[in-house]
Amino acid sequence: MQSKKQQKLVGQLLVNGILLLICIAWTVPTLGLLVSSIRDREDIQSSGWWTIIPHRGWVQVSELPIPENASVDSEITIEGVTATYDEFRAGVDTGDGRQFVWIGNLRNGHIQVKDRQWTAGSNFTLENYGQVLVGKEYTIRNADGSTSTVQGDDLSASFLNSLTVTVPATVIPILIAAFAAYGFAWMKFPGRRILFIIVVALLVVPLQIALIPILRDYVKLNLNGTFLAIWLAHTGFGLPLATYLLYNYISTIPRDILESAFIDGASHFTIFTRLILPLSVPALASFAIFQFLWVWNDYLVALIFLGVTSGNVQVLTQRIAGMVGSRGADWHLLTAAAFISMVVPLVVFFSLQRYFVRGLMAGSVKG
Amino acid sequence: MQQTDIQEKRRTTPLEWVAANIGRILISVLVPVVTFLGLRAGFLFLRDSDAPQLIIAIVAIIWGVGGVAALYWVFNWVLELLPDEWKAQLQPFLFVGPAMAILTWYLALPTVRTFWLSLRSADSSQFVGFQNYIATFTQRIMLEAYRNNALWMIVGTSFTVSLGLLIAVLADRSNFENVAKAVIFLPMAISMVGAGVIWRFVYDVDPHIGLLNAIVTALGGEPQAWITLVQPWNNLLLTVIVIWLQTGYAMVLFSAAIKGVPDDLLEAARVDGATETQTFFRIIIPYIQGTIITVTTTVVIFTLKIFDVVMVTTGGQFGTEVIGVRFYREFFNNQNFGYGSAIAIVLLIAVIPVMIYNLIQFSKQEVF
């Protein structure tokens, strides 16, 4: 009996332990981004984000002036420690538990004296966010010790563009799909079954199939690069799933509710707007989250229909992908920008998680 | 009451009816025209105006959402003016029509049009037969893309499904189920572009930035350029990013399915002396089979169309080419519409089994 109880306890510990490890592994990448986004530009480049965890490391305790007449070619002696300039730049252990590091260049710099101590990076700043959100300037120290000023990145425009693309691209397909779902569920008309079979068949069609013909249509209609173009594209690609999900929900609403409304003389339109829409809120919400996250995080459709070069309608994903290419070394900007792009979906996701999960369960595959 | 109305109408000639209802007809033409002009004005403002960004954003959202609602309302209003028997005939078109029109324009017709383009030359001027298809199956870079996509589908799907299942089972028995699920699920809300940036802090070559290289150097190794030079393993490292993104989805579905296994079934197995492993493989797995199929097909299709992750990390270079990136390059960068279309058709053919499966499942439903 005793051993069985022990066995159970060990099993429980094992389950919780393994799960905890997996959870930590899952969080570490995101944590790395979040921590880096509030670290100073130079800190990011000189030490890993994980140094904010308390650890034994070299900490500066004092400063020494550089010796005069030092040269790159010969060895230099500082307080009895002899090494070349390059070795000092990389850091030289003195043998008594200290380290000398040459900061700056040969003529114009100083020596950092470091001790091994318990330490944790705690130099946090929100500057990075200012620099990416409103394009504030920031200064960088060049290799030769001089400083220069660089313009930050103005992401607020892309942020607004993302909102302008996403909100209608979420609401429009829901509205159209809800009308269609009502029609399929509560109206009799010729071709009803075959039309719905088309909807089901289109569920998994990859959207790549549509990009070339639609782009041609847009060029002809002079629609390319407009918000209307990308709303309609997202509407088209989201409609099969939306119609399918909403049909599944609306068709289960009890028939007697509608029949009594008909007897009272209500039209289909009135029943739909006054009765069915309010009753379908859970289904509408679960698809809304789906579509919202999908459109907000979309990169391909935006790239094709909003264009690569036209800066004034670029959405966040385009801007960030562009920054990865052009400002790959500006980690402080990249991290803050990436985190800004994640804030909205994370808020939506956590506040409406319940509906999201429900949508996933009812859902199928999007094309 | 209604009947006498109809009888009266029969006695009047169409001309007289038009004459009697001229005001009504004019209004019912005027209202849609005014609506259309209003929407057009909004469109032109949005396309050409230099107003502050915030104002454009607000106008666009109101115009877009309100415009669609207004269209439905106006058309219904016109419909309500018509005689009853017309109304009954036309109303289904008002409800289902717009959705079907958009689906036809954006998905159904493009399938045919893309196929047509795939049989033509780069600028679509000449008919070339199946030449583009021959190229898609013989070009070295395409073969590399197929190989990588196969890798994505096999490795990505198997890990996503099995990890999702493992986590669902563990979470079900742990003391912090909800927290664990939220943590695993969270990457679902992150864009693949964002994920590309996040994972640079794992894979970067600089040991001050990349966690993996920090570990390697701490253990005495040399830092590696993981996603560029370590071929062909870099493909697997990119797959890890998508496994990280998608496992939450698999887990949520499996978790719900496992909770649906009846308790007395599990109890009966335990009474018969089945071990935990036996119960899992003999009872739980067969019971949640349907969910496993759903999750697997979803992830297979997802990895088949993989684009963003590869695009922002390597751009398809360093031996990481995939079909999705190939399509984009041919169509958008090279403007080779014939070849691009052929690649899109290959993608479509690859999902046809799933489409047929969906249709069979649907025809089994008796409700419709």
XYZ file of C-alpha atoms in Angstrom, chain A residues 12 14-16 18-20 22-30 32-33 36 44-50 156-158 160-161 163-164 167-168 171-172 175-184 187-189 192-193 195-218 220-223 226-229 231-233 235-237 239-240 243-244 247-248 251 267-269 272 293 296-300 303-304 307-308 312 316-317 320-321 324 328 331 334-335 338 341-342 345-346 349-350 353 356-357 360-361 363-367, chain B residues 43 46-47 53-54 56-58 60-65 68-69 72-73 76 80 87-89 91-96 98-100 102-111 113-114 117 122-124 163 166-167 169-171 173-195 197-202 204 206-212 214 243-245 247-249 252-253 256 294 297-298 301-302 304-308 311-313 324 327-328 331-332 336-338 340-341 344-345 347-348 351 354-355 358-359 362-363 365 367-368:
276
model
C 2.829 13.088 -10.133
C 7.410 13.368 -12.943
C 4.329 14.661 -14.793
C 4.616 18.135 -13.286
C 8.338 17.288 -17.437
C 5.493 19.687 -18.168
C 7.317 22.482 -16.364
C 8.401 21.954 -21.679
C 6.693 25.167 -20.574
C 10.048 26.800 -19.829
C 11.421 25.724 -23.197
C 8.328 27.197 -24.848
C 8.652 30.536 -23.056
C 12.393 31.117 -23.425
C 12.333 32.396 -27.051
C 9.568 34.942 -26.385
C 14.434 36.574 -24.945
C 12.684 38.984 -27.275
C 16.051 42.337 -25.268
C 22.288 43.833 -26.399
C 25.402 43.696 -28.508
C 27.867 43.089 -25.703
C 26.060 40.537 -23.552
C 23.300 37.973 -23.927
C 19.805 38.764 -22.663
C 20.117 35.880 -20.203
C 3.075 54.196 -35.799
C 1.975 54.586 -39.426
C 2.304 50.857 -40.084
C -2.459 52.250 -38.009
C -2.321 50.589 -41.417
C -5.562 48.266 -37.866
C -7.147 49.773 -40.968
C -10.780 45.574 -38.639
C -12.806 45.721 -41.887
C -16.007 42.400 -39.973
C -16.841 42.273 -43.703
C -21.262 39.971 -42.156
C -21.341 38.440 -45.627
C -20.884 34.916 -44.274
C -23.607 35.383 -41.666
C -26.096 36.449 -44.348
C -25.102 33.453 -46.465
C -25.241 31.050 -43.520
C -28.750 32.282 -42.719
C -29.762 31.840 -46.340
C -28.415 28.295 -46.449
C -34.326 29.630 -46.945
C -35.344 27.286 -49.703
C -34.016 28.045 -53.168
C -28.909 25.404 -52.390
C -27.153 22.069 -51.874
C -23.759 25.930 -53.707
C -22.973 24.751 -50.200
C -20.924 21.854 -51.555
C -18.858 24.463 -53.424
C -18.273 26.265 -50.123
C -17.067 23.021 -48.499
C -14.835 22.195 -51.461
C -13.226 25.646 -51.342
C -12.325 25.263 -47.639
C -8.823 23.938 -48.319
C -8.002 25.607 -51.638
C -4.582 27.263 -51.167
C -4.847 31.019 -51.597
C -1.755 31.002 -53.827
C -4.080 29.806 -56.564
C -5.893 33.146 -56.544
C -3.012 35.597 -56.293
C -2.008 35.860 -59.946
C -5.501 36.291 -61.501
C -6.659 38.622 -58.727
C -3.575 40.795 -58.984
C -4.266 41.117 -62.727
C -7.863 42.129 -62.045
C -6.709 44.692 -59.503
C -6.965 46.487 -64.542
C -9.435 47.993 -62.063
C -6.768 50.305 -60.653
C -7.443 48.849 -57.215
C -5.822 50.282 -51.835
C -7.414 49.134 -48.598
C -10.517 47.966 -50.458
C -8.375 45.561 -52.478
C -10.180 43.786 -47.531
C -11.858 42.011 -50.425
C -8.954 39.590 -50.808
C -12.818 38.426 -47.335
C -12.585 36.023 -50.251
C -9.995 33.814 -48.592
C -15.346 33.310 -46.538
C -15.445 29.513 -46.983
C -19.714 30.471 -43.992
C -19.118 26.867 -42.969
C -23.849 27.694 -41.009
C -23.046 24.943 -38.503
C -28.649 25.848 -38.478
C -39.379 39.662 -42.651
C -36.254 37.569 -43.163
C -34.148 40.691 -42.884
C -31.746 38.039 -39.264
C -5.248 37.007 -35.886
C -3.049 40.863 -38.516
C -0.288 38.269 -38.807
C -0.557 37.866 -42.572
C 2.487 38.654 -44.634
C 1.964 37.099 -48.072
C 3.080 41.710 -49.794
C 1.213 40.970 -53.022
C 3.101 46.162 -52.676
C 6.685 45.998 -51.502
C 2.373 54.581 -47.031
C 3.452 45.886 -39.550
C 4.519 42.476 -40.816
C 9.278 44.247 -39.634
C 10.290 41.869 -42.388
C 15.086 42.304 -40.601
C 19.429 43.383 -39.017
C 18.571 44.601 -32.429
C 13.946 45.083 -34.208
C 12.980 43.623 -30.845
C 8.437 42.861 -33.107
C 3.395 43.913 -33.501
C 2.610 41.166 -31.002
C -2.934 39.865 -31.112
C -1.863 38.874 -27.606
C -6.098 36.354 -27.742
C -6.043 36.518 -23.957
C -9.361 32.948 -25.411
C -10.948 31.175 -29.743
C -10.711 27.645 -28.385
C -10.766 25.893 -33.138
C -12.909 22.944 -32.082
C -13.167 24.703 -37.197
C -11.674 23.106 -40.153
C -8.729 23.965 -42.345
C -8.313 27.362 -43.903
C -7.049 27.540 -47.476
C -13.207 55.268 -51.962
C -9.215 57.064 -49.181
C -7.159 56.502 -52.298
C -3.021 58.852 -41.009
C -5.303 58.578 -38.010
C -7.695 57.991 -42.871
C -7.701 54.950 -40.599
C -10.963 55.958 -38.922
C -11.506 53.677 -43.813
C -12.833 51.486 -41.020
C -16.206 53.241 -40.954
C -16.429 53.295 -44.750
C -15.494 49.632 -45.107
C -17.671 48.181 -42.397
C -21.091 46.673 -46.646
C -23.858 46.938 -44.057
C -27.264 44.967 -47.647
C -29.736 47.362 -46.062
C -33.214 44.720 -48.882
C -39.224 44.998 -49.798
C -39.617 39.124 -53.030
C -39.736 35.456 -52.065
C -37.880 34.540 -55.235
C -34.510 37.274 -51.233
C -32.270 34.156 -51.174
C -30.059 35.888 -53.748
C -29.690 38.873 -51.452
C -28.591 36.625 -48.591
C -26.451 34.041 -50.375
C -22.821 38.272 -52.280
C -20.958 35.430 -50.579
C -21.182 33.242 -53.671
C -17.040 36.809 -53.878
C -16.185 33.116 -53.583
C -16.511 32.773 -57.337
C -14.351 35.788 -58.039
C -11.663 35.051 -55.433
C -11.421 31.263 -55.317
C -13.510 29.291 -57.800
C -12.733 31.171 -61.011
C -9.041 31.750 -60.159
C -8.582 27.978 -60.031
C -7.789 30.960 -64.652
C -4.566 29.915 -62.933
C -2.211 30.670 -67.250
C 5.914 33.787 -68.878
C 3.958 36.820 -70.108
C 0.907 34.667 -71.009
C 4.188 16.892 -28.803
C 2.075 14.499 -24.994
C 1.444 17.956 -23.558
C -1.918 14.195 -21.581
C 0.597 15.726 -19.166
C -1.492 18.875 -18.656
C -2.768 15.149 -15.012
C -0.725 18.099 -13.784
C -1.494 20.633 -11.066
C -1.216 23.689 -13.309
C -3.202 22.689 -16.381
C -4.557 26.116 -17.378
C -1.281 27.969 -17.007
C 0.608 25.316 -18.950
C -1.935 25.345 -21.764
C -1.877 29.145 -22.029
C 1.926 29.135 -22.195
C 2.048 26.508 -24.946
C -0.812 28.137 -26.819
C 0.544 31.693 -26.727
C 2.752 31.443 -29.860
C -0.450 30.863 -31.887
C -1.101 34.604 -31.570
C 2.333 35.558 -32.918
C 2.922 36.178 -36.603
C 5.481 34.053 -38.393
C 7.387 37.227 -39.178
C 7.503 37.972 -35.439
C 8.488 34.391 -34.742
C 12.679 37.678 -35.156
C 12.131 35.833 -31.883
C 14.093 32.800 -33.043
C 17.022 34.868 -34.204
C 17.749 35.195 -30.497
C 18.171 31.434 -30.441
C 22.108 33.904 -34.239
C 26.894 35.863 -32.312
C 27.083 34.071 -28.936
C 26.007 37.326 -27.240
C 22.712 37.201 -29.164
C 22.025 33.582 -30.051
C 21.185 31.357 -27.095
C 22.166 28.174 -28.907
C 25.967 30.771 -26.075
C 6.484 23.274 -34.345
C 6.792 25.886 -31.616
C 3.970 27.906 -33.241
C 1.855 22.653 -31.073
C -0.551 24.804 -29.060
C -3.252 24.249 -31.659
C -5.967 22.332 -27.409
C -7.835 19.977 -29.720
C -10.666 18.553 -25.430
C -8.201 16.628 -38.268
C -4.397 17.259 -42.078
C -4.446 20.836 -40.795
C -1.646 21.670 -45.258
C -0.074 24.402 -43.160
C 2.738 22.464 -47.395
C 2.050 26.177 -47.891
C 4.837 27.342 -45.581
C 6.106 30.754 -46.686
C 6.622 33.513 -44.108
C 10.984 34.159 -46.339
C 12.085 36.236 -43.324
C 14.840 33.929 -42.078
C 5.655 28.718 -51.208
C 5.904 30.534 -56.099
C 6.437 34.031 -54.767
C 5.367 35.155 -59.812
C 6.363 38.350 -58.079
C 6.929 34.530 -64.821
C 3.170 34.068 -64.636
C 3.126 30.744 -66.460
C 4.204 30.664 -61.050
C 0.746 29.416 -61.982
C 0.193 27.113 -57.598
C -1.593 24.283 -59.413
C -0.079 23.098 -54.491
C -3.759 22.707 -55.353
C -4.563 19.336 -51.227
C -8.104 16.544 -48.229
C -10.788 18.292 -50.269
C -13.982 16.916 -46.536
C -16.674 16.409 -49.184
C -19.974 16.457 -45.531
C -22.150 14.152 -47.638
C -24.208 14.594 -42.732
C -28.957 17.463 -42.052
C -28.406 19.276 -45.295
